[in-house]
Tab-separated table of C-alpha atoms in Angstrom:
chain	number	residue	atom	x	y	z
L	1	UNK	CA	16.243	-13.188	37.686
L	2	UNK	CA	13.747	-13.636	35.258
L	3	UNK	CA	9.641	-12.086	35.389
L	4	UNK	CA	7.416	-14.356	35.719
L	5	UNK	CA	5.899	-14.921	32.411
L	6	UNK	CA	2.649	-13.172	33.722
L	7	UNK	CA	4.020	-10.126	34.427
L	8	UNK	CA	5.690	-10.218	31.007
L	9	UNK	CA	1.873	-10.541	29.455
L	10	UNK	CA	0.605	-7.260	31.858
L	11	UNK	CA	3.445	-5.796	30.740
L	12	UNK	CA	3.266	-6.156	27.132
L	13	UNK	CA	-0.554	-6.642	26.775
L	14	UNK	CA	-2.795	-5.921	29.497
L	15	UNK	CA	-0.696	-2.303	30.390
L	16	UNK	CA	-1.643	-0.961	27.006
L	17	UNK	CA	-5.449	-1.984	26.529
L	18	UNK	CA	-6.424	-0.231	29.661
L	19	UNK	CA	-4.403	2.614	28.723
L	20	UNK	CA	-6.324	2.572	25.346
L	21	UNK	CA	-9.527	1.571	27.132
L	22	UNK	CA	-9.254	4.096	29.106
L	23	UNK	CA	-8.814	6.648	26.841
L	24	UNK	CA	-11.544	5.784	24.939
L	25	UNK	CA	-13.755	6.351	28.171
L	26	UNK	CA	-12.074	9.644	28.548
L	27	UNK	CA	-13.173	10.619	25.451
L	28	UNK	CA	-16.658	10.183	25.859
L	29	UNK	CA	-16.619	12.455	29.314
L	30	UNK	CA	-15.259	15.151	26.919
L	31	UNK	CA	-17.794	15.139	24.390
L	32	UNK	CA	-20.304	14.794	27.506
L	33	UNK	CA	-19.740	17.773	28.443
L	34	UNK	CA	-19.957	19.267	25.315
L	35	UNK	CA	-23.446	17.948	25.267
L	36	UNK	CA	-22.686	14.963	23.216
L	37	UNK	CA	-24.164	11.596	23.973
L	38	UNK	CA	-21.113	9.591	24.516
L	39	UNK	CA	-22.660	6.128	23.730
L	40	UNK	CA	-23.427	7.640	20.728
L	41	UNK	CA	-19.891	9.231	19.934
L	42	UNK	CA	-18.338	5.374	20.683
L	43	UNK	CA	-20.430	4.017	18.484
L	44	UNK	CA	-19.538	5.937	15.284
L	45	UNK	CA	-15.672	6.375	16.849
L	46	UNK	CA	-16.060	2.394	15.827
L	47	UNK	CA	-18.631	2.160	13.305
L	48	UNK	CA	-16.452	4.914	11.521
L	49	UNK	CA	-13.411	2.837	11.538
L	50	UNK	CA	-14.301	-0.302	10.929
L	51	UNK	CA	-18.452	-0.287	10.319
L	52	UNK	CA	-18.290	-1.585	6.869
L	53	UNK	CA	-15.783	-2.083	4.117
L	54	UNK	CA	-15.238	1.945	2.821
L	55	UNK	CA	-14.772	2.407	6.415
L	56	UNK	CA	-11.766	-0.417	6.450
L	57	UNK	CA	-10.470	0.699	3.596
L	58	UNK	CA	-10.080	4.284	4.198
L	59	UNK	CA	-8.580	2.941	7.657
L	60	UNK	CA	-5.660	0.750	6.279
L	61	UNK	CA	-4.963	3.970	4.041
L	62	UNK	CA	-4.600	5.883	7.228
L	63	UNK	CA	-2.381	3.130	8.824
L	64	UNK	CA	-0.054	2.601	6.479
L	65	UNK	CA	2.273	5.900	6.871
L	66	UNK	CA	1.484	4.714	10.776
L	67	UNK	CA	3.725	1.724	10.358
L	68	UNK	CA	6.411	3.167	9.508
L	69	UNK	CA	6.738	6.297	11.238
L	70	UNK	CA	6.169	4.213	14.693
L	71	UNK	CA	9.223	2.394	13.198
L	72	UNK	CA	11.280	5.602	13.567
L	73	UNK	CA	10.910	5.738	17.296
L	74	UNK	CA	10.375	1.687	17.501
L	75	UNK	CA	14.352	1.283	16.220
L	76	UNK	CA	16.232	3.806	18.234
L	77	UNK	CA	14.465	2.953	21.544
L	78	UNK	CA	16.162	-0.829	21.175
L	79	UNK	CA	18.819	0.522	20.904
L	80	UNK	CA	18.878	3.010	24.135
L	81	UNK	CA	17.872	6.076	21.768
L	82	UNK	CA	14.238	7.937	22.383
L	83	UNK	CA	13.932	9.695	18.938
L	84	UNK	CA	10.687	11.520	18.115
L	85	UNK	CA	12.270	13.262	14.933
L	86	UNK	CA	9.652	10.888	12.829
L	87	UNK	CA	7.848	13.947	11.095
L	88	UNK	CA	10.475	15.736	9.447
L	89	UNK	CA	12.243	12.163	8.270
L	90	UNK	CA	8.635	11.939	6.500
L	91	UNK	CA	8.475	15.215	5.464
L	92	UNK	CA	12.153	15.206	3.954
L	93	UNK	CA	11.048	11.542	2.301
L	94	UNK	CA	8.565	12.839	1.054
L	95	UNK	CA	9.989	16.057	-0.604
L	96	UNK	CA	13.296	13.772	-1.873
L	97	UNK	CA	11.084	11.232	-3.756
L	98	UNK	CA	9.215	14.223	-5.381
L	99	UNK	CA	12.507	16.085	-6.157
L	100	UNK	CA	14.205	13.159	-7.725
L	101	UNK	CA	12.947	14.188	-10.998
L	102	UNK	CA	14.565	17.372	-10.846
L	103	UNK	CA	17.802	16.266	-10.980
L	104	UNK	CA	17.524	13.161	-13.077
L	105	UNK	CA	14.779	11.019	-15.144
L	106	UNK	CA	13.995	7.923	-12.684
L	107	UNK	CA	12.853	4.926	-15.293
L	108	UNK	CA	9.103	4.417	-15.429
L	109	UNK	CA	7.171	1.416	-14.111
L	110	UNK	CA	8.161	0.017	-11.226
L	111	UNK	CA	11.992	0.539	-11.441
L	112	UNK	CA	11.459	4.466	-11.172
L	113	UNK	CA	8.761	3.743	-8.461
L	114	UNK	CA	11.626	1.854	-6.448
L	115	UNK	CA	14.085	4.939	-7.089
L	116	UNK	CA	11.846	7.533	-5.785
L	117	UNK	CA	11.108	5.288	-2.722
L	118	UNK	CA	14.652	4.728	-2.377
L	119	UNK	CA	15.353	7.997	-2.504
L	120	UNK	CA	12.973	8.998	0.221
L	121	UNK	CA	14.293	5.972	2.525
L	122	UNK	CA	17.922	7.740	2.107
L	123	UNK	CA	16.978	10.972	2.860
L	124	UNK	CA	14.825	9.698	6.324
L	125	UNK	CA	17.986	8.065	6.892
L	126	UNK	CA	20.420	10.427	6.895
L	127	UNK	CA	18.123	13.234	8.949
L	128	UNK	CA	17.875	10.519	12.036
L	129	UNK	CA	21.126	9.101	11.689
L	130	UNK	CA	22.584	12.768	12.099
L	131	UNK	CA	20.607	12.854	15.586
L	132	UNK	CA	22.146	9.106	16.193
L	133	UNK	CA	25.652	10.462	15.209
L	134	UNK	CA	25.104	13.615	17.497
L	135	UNK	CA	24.364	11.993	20.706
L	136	UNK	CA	27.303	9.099	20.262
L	137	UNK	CA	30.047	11.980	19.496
L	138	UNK	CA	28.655	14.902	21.064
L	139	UNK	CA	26.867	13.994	23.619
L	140	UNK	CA	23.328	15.803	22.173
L	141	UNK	CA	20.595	14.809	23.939
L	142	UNK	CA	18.398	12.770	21.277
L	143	UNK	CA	15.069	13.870	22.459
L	144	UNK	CA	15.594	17.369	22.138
L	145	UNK	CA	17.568	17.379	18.803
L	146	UNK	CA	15.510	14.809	16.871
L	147	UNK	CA	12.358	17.323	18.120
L	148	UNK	CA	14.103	20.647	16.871
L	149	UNK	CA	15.433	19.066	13.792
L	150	UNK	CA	11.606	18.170	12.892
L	151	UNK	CA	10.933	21.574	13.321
L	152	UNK	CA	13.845	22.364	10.839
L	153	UNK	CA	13.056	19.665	8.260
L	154	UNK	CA	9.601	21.189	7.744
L	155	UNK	CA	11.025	24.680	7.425
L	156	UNK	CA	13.020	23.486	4.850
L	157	UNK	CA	10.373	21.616	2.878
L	158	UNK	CA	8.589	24.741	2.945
L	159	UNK	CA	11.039	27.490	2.000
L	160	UNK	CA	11.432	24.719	-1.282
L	161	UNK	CA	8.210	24.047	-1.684
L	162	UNK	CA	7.399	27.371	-1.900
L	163	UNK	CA	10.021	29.032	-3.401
L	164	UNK	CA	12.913	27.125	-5.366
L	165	UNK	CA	11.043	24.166	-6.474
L	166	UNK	CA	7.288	25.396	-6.400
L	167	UNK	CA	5.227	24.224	-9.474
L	168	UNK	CA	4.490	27.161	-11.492
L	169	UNK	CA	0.440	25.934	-12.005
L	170	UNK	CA	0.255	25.767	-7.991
L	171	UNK	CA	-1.721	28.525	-7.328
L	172	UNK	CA	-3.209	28.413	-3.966
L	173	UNK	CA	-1.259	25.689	-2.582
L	174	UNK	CA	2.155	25.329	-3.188
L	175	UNK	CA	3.609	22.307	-4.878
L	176	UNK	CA	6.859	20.478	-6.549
L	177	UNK	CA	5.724	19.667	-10.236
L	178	UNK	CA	3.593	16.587	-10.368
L	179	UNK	CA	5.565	12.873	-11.021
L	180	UNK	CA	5.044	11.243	-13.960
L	181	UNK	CA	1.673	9.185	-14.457
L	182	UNK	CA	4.431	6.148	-14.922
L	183	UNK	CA	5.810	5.658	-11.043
L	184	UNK	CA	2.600	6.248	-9.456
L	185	UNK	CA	2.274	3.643	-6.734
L	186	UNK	CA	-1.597	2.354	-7.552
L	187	UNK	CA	-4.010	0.156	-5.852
L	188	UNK	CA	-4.293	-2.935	-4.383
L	189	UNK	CA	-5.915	-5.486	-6.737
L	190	UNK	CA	-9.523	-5.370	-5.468
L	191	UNK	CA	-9.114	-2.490	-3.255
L	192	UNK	CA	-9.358	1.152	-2.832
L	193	UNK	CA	-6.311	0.900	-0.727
L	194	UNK	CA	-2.788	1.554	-2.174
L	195	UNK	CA	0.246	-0.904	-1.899
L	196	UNK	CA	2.049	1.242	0.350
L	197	UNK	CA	0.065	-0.705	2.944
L	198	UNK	CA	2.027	-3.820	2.037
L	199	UNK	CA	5.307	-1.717	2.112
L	200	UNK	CA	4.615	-0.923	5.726
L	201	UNK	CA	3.456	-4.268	7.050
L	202	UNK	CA	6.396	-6.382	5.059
L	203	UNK	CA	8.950	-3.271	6.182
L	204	UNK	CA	7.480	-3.924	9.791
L	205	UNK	CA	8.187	-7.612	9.651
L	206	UNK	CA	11.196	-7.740	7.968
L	207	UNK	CA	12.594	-5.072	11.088
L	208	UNK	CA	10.877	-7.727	13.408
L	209	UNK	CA	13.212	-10.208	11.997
L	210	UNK	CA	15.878	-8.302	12.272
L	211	UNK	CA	15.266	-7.022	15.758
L	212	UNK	CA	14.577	-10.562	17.256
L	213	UNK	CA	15.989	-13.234	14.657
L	214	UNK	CA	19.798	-11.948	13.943
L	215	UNK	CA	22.652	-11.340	15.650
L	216	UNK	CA	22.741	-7.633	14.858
L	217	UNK	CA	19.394	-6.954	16.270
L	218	UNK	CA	20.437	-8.694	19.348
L	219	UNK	CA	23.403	-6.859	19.591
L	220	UNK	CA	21.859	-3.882	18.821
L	221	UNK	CA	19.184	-4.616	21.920
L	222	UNK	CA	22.186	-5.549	24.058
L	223	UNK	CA	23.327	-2.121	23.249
L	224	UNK	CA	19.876	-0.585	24.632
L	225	UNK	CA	19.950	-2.678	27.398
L	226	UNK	CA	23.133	-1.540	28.915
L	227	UNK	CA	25.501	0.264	26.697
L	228	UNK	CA	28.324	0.287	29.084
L	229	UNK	CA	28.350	-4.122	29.517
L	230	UNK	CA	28.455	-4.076	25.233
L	231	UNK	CA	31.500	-1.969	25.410
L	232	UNK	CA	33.349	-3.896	27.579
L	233	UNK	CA	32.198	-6.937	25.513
L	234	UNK	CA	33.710	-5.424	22.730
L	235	UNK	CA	30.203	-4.725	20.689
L	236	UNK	CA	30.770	-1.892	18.603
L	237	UNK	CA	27.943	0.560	20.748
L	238	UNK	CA	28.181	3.361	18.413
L	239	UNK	CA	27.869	2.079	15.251
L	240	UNK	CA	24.982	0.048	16.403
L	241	UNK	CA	22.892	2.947	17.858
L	242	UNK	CA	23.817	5.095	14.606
L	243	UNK	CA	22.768	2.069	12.350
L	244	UNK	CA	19.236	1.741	14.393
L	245	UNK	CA	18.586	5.452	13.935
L	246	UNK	CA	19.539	5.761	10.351
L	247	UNK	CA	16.998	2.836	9.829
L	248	UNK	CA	14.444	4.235	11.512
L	249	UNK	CA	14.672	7.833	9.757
L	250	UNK	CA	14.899	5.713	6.513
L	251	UNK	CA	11.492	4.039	7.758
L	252	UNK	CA	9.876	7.508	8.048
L	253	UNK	CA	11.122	8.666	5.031
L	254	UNK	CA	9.835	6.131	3.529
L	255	UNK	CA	6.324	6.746	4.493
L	256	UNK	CA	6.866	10.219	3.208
L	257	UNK	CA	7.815	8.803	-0.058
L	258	UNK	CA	4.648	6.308	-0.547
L	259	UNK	CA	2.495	9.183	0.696
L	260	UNK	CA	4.028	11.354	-2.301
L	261	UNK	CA	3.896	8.473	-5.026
L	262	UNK	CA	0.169	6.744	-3.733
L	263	UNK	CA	-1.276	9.604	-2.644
L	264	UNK	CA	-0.455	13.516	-3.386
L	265	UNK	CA	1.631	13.061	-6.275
L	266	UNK	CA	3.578	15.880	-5.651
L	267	UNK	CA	5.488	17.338	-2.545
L	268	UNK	CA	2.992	19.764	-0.739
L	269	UNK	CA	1.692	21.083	2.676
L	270	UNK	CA	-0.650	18.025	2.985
L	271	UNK	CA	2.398	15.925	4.338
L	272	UNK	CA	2.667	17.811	7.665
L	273	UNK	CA	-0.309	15.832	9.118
L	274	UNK	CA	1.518	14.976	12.006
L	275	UNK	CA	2.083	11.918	11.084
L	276	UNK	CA	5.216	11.160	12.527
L	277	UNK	CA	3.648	12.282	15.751
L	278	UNK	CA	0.970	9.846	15.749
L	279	UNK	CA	3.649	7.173	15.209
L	280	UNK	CA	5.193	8.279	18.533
L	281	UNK	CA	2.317	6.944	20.363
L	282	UNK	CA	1.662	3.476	18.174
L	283	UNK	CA	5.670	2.885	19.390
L	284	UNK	CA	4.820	3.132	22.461
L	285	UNK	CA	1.703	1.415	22.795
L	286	UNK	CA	2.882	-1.293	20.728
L	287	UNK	CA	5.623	-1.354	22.783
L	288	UNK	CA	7.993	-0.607	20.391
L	289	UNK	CA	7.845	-4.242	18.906
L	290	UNK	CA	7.402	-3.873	15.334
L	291	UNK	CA	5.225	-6.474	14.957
L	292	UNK	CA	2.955	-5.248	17.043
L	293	UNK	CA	3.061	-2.117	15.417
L	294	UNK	CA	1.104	-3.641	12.544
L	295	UNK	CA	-2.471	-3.808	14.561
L	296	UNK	CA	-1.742	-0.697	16.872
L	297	UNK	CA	-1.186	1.246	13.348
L	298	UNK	CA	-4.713	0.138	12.150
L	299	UNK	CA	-6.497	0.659	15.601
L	300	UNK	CA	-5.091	4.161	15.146
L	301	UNK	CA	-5.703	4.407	11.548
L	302	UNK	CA	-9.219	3.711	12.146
L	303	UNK	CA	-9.467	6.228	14.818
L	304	UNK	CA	-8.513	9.191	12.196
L	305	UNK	CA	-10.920	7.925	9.866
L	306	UNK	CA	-13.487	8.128	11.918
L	307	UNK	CA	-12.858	11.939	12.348
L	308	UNK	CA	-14.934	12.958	9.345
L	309	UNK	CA	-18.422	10.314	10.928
L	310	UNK	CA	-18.131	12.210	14.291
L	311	UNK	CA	-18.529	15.473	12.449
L	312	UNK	CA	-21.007	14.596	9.652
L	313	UNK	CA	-23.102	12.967	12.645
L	314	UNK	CA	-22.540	14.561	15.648
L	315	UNK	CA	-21.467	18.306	14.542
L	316	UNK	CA	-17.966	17.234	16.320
L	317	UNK	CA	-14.990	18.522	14.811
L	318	UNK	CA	-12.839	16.661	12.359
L	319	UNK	CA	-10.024	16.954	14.812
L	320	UNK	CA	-12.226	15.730	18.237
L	321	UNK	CA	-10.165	12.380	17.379
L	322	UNK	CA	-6.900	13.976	18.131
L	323	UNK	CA	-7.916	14.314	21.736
L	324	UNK	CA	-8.519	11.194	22.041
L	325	UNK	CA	-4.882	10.199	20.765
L	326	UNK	CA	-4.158	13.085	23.366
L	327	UNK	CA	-5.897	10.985	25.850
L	328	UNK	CA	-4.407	7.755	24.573
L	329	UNK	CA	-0.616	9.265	25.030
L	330	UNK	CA	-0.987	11.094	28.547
L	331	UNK	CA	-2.306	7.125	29.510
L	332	UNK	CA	0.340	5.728	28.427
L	333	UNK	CA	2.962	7.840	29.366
L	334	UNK	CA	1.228	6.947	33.189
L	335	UNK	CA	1.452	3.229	31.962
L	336	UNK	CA	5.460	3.868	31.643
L	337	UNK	CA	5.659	5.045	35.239
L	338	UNK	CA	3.560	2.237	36.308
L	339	UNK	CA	5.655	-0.419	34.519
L	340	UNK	CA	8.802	1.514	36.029
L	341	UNK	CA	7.885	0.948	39.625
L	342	UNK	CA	6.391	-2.744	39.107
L	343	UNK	CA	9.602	-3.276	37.689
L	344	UNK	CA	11.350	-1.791	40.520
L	345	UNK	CA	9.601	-3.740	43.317
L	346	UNK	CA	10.342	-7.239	41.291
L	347	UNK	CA	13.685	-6.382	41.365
L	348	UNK	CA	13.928	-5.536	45.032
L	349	UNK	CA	12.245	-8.605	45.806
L	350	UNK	CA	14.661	-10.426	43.934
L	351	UNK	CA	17.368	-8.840	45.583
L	352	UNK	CA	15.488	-9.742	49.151
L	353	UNK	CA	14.800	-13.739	47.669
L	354	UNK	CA	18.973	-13.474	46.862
L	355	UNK	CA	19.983	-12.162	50.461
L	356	UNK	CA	17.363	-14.871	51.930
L	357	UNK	CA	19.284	-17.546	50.092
């Protein structure tokens, strides 16, 4: 029996703002008490992200790794899979498209720009395809090993950072050797934002399509809805689920990659930002929809811009904003629950409405 389109809209729409509405409130009780006006402390959370045009700028530069990492949990979860391995996709992305060059010459202009990329979209992909492989053969659980594998990804980009493939002129902070001035990802005509923002939004799109407008992302959805009804339909489960993950991983790698080519230019410890863990909670608030990742990814974007405002004007620290993503995700992960038991009593009246008939 179908929801009522209503419910469909709370669901989708209304279930998330008050979560984010409500952490927003939250926020400004915690900087109350630490003698903070909070009226004040909204204001530049907002004026910060989106006050004028440096402001939007510097927050489309934040969302654009955003996109793509929420992709990484966005893709598994339609098909059955809660993966939250996003970081260490991007952090292996990231240290593949800067380690290209070491083992051969990508072309310049765009064509090497599109290697490197590529190269960062294959290494995300095989990372979170491994945890996709692992709980169809194995039986892994895919929360826990896409989690510990993060945690092994960025050991390994730091034992190689550091140590096999450290730039020799990287003195205090340890570095690959810088890519070539020719595969540099650069700016947006007009803008002091690079085109890695377009990536993200046309990659985000493009896995809408997919998701909702072929008849692999259906199947692939059919497969998250109830695994067991696509195998006796004769859907192939496994490859489906591994296919979503490895997609997702090559999402986050991705981002690693653009961050690398647009904004480091070089493999270093400014990649583990936590990026991939901020894209946990646009999934979810989005609602795993990729194209509703697109303005969740900028609403969060904006929010870690505004970081450096609250502490230029308010003595707050750079990282007060994470609390408020802390905020944001405890929310929503109440949201979840609610949604779980408004979907359970619309199915038991349902069931009552069938008996009745």
């Amino acid at each position: 029996m179908n929801a009522p389109r209503w419910v469909a809209v709370f669901d989708s729409v209304v279930l998330p703002l008050l979560a984010l509405v409500g952490a927003v409130l939250m926020f400004g009780v915690f900087v109350w008490f630490g003698g903070t006006d909070p009226v004040e402390a909204w204001t530049l959370l907002f004026k910060g992200a989106f006050g004028d045009s440096f402001a939007w700028q510097n927050t489309l530069q934040r969302a654009a790794p955003l996109m793509l990492t929420a992709l990484c949990v966005a893709l598994p979860i339609q098909a059955g899979l809660t993966v939250i391995g996003g970081e260490g996709a991007l952090v292996l992305g990231g240290l593949a498209a800067a380690g290209l060059p070491y083992l051969v010459d990508p072309s310049s202009g765009s064509m090497g720009t599109a290697a490197v990329l590529a190269a960062a979209a294959l290494a995300g992909g095989l990372w979170i395809g491994l945890v996709g492989v692992m709980q169809q053969y194995r039986g892994v659980n895919e929360t826990i090993s896409s989690l510990l594998m993060g945690y092994l990804a960025v050991g390994l980009f730091k034992h190689l950072v550091e140590g096999p493939m450290r730039d020799p002129e990287s003195l205090n902070k340890p570095s690959t050797l810088p890519l070539s001035e020719d595969v540099l990802m650069g700016l947006i005509p007009g803008q002091d934002v690079h085109w890695g923002l377009v990536w993200g939004a046309v990659v985000c799109v493009i896995a809408g399509i997919w998701l909702f407008g072929t008849t692999h992302g259906f199947a692939t959805r059919v497969v998250g809805g109830n695994a067991r009804a696509a195998r006796l339909v004769g859907l192939p489960s496994r490859r489906l689920v591994t296919t979503a993950c490895a997609l997702g991983g090559a999402a986050a790698g991705l981002a690693g990659g653009i961050e690398v080519v647009a904004v480091h230019n070089a493999a270093n410890a400014s990649l583990i930002a936590g990026l991939g863990y901020t894209g946990i909670l646009v999934s979810f608030v989005a609602r795993h929809n990729p194209l509703a990742i697109i303005p969740v990814a900028v609403l969060f974007g904006g929010f870690g811009a505004a970081g450096s405002m609250l502490q230029r004007r308010l003595d707050l620290p750079d990282a007060s904003v994470l609390v408020l993503q802390g905020f944001a995700f405890v929310l929503i992960l109440a949201v979840e629950a609610l949604r779980g038991r408004l979907a359970a009593k619309l199915a038991q009246r349902g069931a009552l409405r069938a008996e009745a008939v």
